[in-house]
PDB file of C-alpha atoms in Angstrom:
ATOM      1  CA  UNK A1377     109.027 113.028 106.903  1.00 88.00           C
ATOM      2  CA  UNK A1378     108.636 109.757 105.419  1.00 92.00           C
ATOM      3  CA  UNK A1379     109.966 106.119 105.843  1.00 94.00           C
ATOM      4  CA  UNK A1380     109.278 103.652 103.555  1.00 95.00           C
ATOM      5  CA  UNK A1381     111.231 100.203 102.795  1.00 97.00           C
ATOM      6  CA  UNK A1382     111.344  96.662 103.618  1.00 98.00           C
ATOM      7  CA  UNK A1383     111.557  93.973 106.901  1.00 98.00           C
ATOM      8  CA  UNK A1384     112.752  90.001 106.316  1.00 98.00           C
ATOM      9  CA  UNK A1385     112.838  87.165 108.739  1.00 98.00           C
ATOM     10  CA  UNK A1386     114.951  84.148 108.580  1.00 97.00           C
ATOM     11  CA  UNK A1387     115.515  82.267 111.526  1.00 95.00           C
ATOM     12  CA  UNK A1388     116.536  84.407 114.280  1.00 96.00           C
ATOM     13  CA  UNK A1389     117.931  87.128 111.868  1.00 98.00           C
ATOM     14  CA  UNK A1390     115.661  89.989 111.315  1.00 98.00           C
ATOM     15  CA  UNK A1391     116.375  92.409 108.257  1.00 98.00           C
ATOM     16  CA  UNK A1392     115.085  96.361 108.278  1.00 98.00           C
ATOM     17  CA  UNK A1393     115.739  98.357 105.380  1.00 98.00           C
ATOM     18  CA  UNK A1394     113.939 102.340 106.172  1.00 97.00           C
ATOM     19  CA  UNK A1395     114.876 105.565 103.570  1.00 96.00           C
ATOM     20  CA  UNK A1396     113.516 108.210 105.233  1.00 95.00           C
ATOM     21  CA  UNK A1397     112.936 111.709 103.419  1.00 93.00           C
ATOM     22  CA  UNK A1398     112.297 115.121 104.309  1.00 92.00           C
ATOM     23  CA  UNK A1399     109.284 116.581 102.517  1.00 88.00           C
ATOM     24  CA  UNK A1400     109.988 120.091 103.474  1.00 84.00           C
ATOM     25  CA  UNK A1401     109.345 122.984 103.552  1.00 87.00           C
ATOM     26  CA  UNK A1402     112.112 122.984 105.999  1.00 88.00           C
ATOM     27  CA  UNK A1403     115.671 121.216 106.689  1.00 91.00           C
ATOM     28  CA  UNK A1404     116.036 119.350 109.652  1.00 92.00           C
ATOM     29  CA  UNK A1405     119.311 118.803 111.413  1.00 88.00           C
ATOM     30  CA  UNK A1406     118.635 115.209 111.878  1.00 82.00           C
ATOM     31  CA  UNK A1407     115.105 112.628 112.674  1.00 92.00           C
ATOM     32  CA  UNK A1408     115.655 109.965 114.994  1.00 96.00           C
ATOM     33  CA  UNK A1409     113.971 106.509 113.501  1.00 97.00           C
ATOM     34  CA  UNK A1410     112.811 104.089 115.826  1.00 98.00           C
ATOM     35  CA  UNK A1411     112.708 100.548 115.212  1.00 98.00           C
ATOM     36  CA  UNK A1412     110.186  98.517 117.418  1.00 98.00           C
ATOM     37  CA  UNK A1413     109.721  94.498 117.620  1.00 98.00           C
ATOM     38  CA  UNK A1414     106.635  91.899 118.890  1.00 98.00           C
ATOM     39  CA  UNK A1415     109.545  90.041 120.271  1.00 98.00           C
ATOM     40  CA  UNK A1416     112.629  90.302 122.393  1.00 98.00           C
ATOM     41  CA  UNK A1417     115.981  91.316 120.926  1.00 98.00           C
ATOM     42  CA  UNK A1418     119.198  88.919 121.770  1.00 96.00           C
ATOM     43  CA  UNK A1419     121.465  90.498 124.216  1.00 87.00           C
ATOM     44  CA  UNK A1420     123.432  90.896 121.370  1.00 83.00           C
ATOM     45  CA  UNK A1421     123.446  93.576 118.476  1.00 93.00           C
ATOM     46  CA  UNK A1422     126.252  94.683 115.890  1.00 93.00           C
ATOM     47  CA  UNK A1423     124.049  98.111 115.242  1.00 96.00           C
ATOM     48  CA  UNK A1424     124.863 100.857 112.304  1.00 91.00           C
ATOM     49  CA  UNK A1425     126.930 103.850 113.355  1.00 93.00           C
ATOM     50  CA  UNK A1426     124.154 106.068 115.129  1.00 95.00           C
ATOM     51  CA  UNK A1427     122.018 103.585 116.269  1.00 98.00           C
ATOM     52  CA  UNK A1428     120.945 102.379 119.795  1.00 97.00           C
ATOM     53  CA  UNK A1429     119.132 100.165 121.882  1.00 97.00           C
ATOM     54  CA  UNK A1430     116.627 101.438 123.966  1.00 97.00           C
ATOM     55  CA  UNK A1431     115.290  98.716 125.486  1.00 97.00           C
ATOM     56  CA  UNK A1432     114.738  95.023 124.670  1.00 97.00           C
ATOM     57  CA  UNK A1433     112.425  95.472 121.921  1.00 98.00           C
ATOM     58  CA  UNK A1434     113.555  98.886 120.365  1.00 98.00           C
ATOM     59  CA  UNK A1435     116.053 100.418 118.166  1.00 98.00           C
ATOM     60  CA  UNK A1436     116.768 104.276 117.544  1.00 98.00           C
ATOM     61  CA  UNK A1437     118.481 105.649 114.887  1.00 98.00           C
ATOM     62  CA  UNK A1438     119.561 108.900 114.112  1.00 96.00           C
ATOM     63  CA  UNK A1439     119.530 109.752 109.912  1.00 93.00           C
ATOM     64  CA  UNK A1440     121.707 113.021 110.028  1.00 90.00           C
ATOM     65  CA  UNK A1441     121.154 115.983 108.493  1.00 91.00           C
ATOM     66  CA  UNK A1442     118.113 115.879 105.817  1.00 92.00           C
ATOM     67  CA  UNK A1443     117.318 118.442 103.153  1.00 91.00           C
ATOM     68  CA  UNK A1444     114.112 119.693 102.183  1.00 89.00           C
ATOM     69  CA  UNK A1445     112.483 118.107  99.361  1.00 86.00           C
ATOM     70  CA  UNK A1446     115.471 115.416  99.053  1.00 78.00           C
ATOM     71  CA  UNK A1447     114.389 112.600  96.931  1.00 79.00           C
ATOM     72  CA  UNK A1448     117.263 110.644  98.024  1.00 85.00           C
ATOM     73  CA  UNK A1449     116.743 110.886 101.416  1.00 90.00           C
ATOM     74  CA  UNK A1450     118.667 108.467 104.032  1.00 94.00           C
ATOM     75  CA  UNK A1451     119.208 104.681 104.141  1.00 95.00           C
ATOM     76  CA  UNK A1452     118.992 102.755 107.029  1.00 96.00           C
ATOM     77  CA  UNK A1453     120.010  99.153 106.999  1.00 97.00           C
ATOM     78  CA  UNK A1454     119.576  96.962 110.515  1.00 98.00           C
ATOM     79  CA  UNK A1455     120.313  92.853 110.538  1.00 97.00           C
ATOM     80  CA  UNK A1456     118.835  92.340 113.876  1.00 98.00           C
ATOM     81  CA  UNK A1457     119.380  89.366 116.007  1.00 98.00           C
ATOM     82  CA  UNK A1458     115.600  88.405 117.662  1.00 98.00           C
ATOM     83  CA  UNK A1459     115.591  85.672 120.792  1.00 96.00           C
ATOM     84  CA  UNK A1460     114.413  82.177 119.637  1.00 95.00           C
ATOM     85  CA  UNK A1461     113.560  81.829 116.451  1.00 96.00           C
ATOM     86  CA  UNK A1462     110.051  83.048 116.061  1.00 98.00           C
ATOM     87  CA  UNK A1463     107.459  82.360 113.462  1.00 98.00           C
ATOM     88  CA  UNK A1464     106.642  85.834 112.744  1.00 98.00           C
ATOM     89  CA  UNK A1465     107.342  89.648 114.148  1.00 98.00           C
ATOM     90  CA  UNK A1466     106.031  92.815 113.793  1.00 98.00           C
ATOM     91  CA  UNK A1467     107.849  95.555 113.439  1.00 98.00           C
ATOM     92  CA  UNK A1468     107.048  99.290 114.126  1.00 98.00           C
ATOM     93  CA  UNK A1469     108.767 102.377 112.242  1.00 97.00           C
ATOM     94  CA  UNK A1470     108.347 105.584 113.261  1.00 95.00           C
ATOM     95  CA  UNK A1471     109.704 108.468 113.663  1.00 93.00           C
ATOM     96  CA  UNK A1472     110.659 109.424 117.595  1.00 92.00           C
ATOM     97  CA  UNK A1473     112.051 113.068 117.441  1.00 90.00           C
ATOM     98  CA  UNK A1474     111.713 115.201 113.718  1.00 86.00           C
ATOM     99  CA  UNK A1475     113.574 118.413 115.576  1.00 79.00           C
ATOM    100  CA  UNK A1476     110.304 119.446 116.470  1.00 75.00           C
ATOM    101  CA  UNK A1477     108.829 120.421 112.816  1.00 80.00           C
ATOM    102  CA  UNK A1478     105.513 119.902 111.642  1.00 75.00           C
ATOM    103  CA  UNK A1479     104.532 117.166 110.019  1.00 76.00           C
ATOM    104  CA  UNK A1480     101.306 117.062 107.442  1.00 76.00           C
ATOM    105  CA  UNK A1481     100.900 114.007 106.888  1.00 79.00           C
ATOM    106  CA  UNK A1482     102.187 111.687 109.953  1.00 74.00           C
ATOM    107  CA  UNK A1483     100.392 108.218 108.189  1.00 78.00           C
ATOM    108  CA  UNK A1484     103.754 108.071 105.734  1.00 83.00           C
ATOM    109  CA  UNK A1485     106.317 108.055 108.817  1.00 84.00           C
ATOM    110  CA  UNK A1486     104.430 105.680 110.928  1.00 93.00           C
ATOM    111  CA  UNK A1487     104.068 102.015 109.695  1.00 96.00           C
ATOM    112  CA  UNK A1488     103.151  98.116 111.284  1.00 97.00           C
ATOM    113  CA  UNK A1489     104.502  95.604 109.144  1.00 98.00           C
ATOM    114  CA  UNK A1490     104.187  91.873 109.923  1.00 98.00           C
ATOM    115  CA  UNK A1491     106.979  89.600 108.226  1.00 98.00           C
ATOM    116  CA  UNK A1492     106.483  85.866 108.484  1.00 98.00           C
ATOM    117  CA  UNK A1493     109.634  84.046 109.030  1.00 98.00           C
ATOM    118  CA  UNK A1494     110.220  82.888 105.351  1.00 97.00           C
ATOM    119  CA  UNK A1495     112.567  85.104 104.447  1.00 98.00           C
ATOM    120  CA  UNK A1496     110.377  87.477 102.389  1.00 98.00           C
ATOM    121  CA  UNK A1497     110.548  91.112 101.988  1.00 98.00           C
ATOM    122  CA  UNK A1498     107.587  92.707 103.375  1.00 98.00           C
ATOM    123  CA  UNK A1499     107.344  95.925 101.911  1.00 98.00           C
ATOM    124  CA  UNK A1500     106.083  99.005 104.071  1.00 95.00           C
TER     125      UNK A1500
END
């Protein structure tokens, strides 16, 4: 597995953008991403179909199916509302469930990225 992609922040509006690919050898049913903040989530969220909150601070998604060796992979695309209107969050993407395969090389699915509130893409 891999995620790679981009996080924004602008005012209390915080943008996540994850494609996630399978590597192989094997096909996996479906990953579940999770999506983790510095700072609180507001109570409310207008998430993607197969996405969840899991508590204040985290997000799960589920990609679906994913073929092995898929260059396309799966797109993920969050606007999430954060409390207040910090000056900066960090955001954690992982993977939390892969269907139990092996992974060689777990650094490319696990990423800390820390986007300023200036509306830049911070790229991950």
């Amino acid at each position: 597995m891999s995620h790679h992609g981009h996080v924004s922040l602008w005012g209390a509006v915080l943008g996540v953008w994850v494609r996630s690919r399978n590597h192989g050898p094997s096909n996996l049913d479906g990953v579940t991403v999770r999506v983790r903040t510095s700072v609180r989530l507001s109570g409310q969220q207008e998430l993607s179909e197969g996405c969840l909150r899991a508590d204040p601070q985290t997000v799960l998604c589920r990609t679906g199916a994913l073929r092995a060796d898929d260059g396309e992979g799966r797109q993920l695309a969050l606007e999430l509302q954060v409390a207040g209107r910090p000056d900066e969050v960090v955001v954690r993407i992982d993977t939390q469930w892969n269907g139990g395969a092996s992974d060689r090389n777990p650094q490319n699915n696990e990423h800390e990225v820390l986007a300023l509130a200036t509306g830049d893409e911070y790229v991950f």
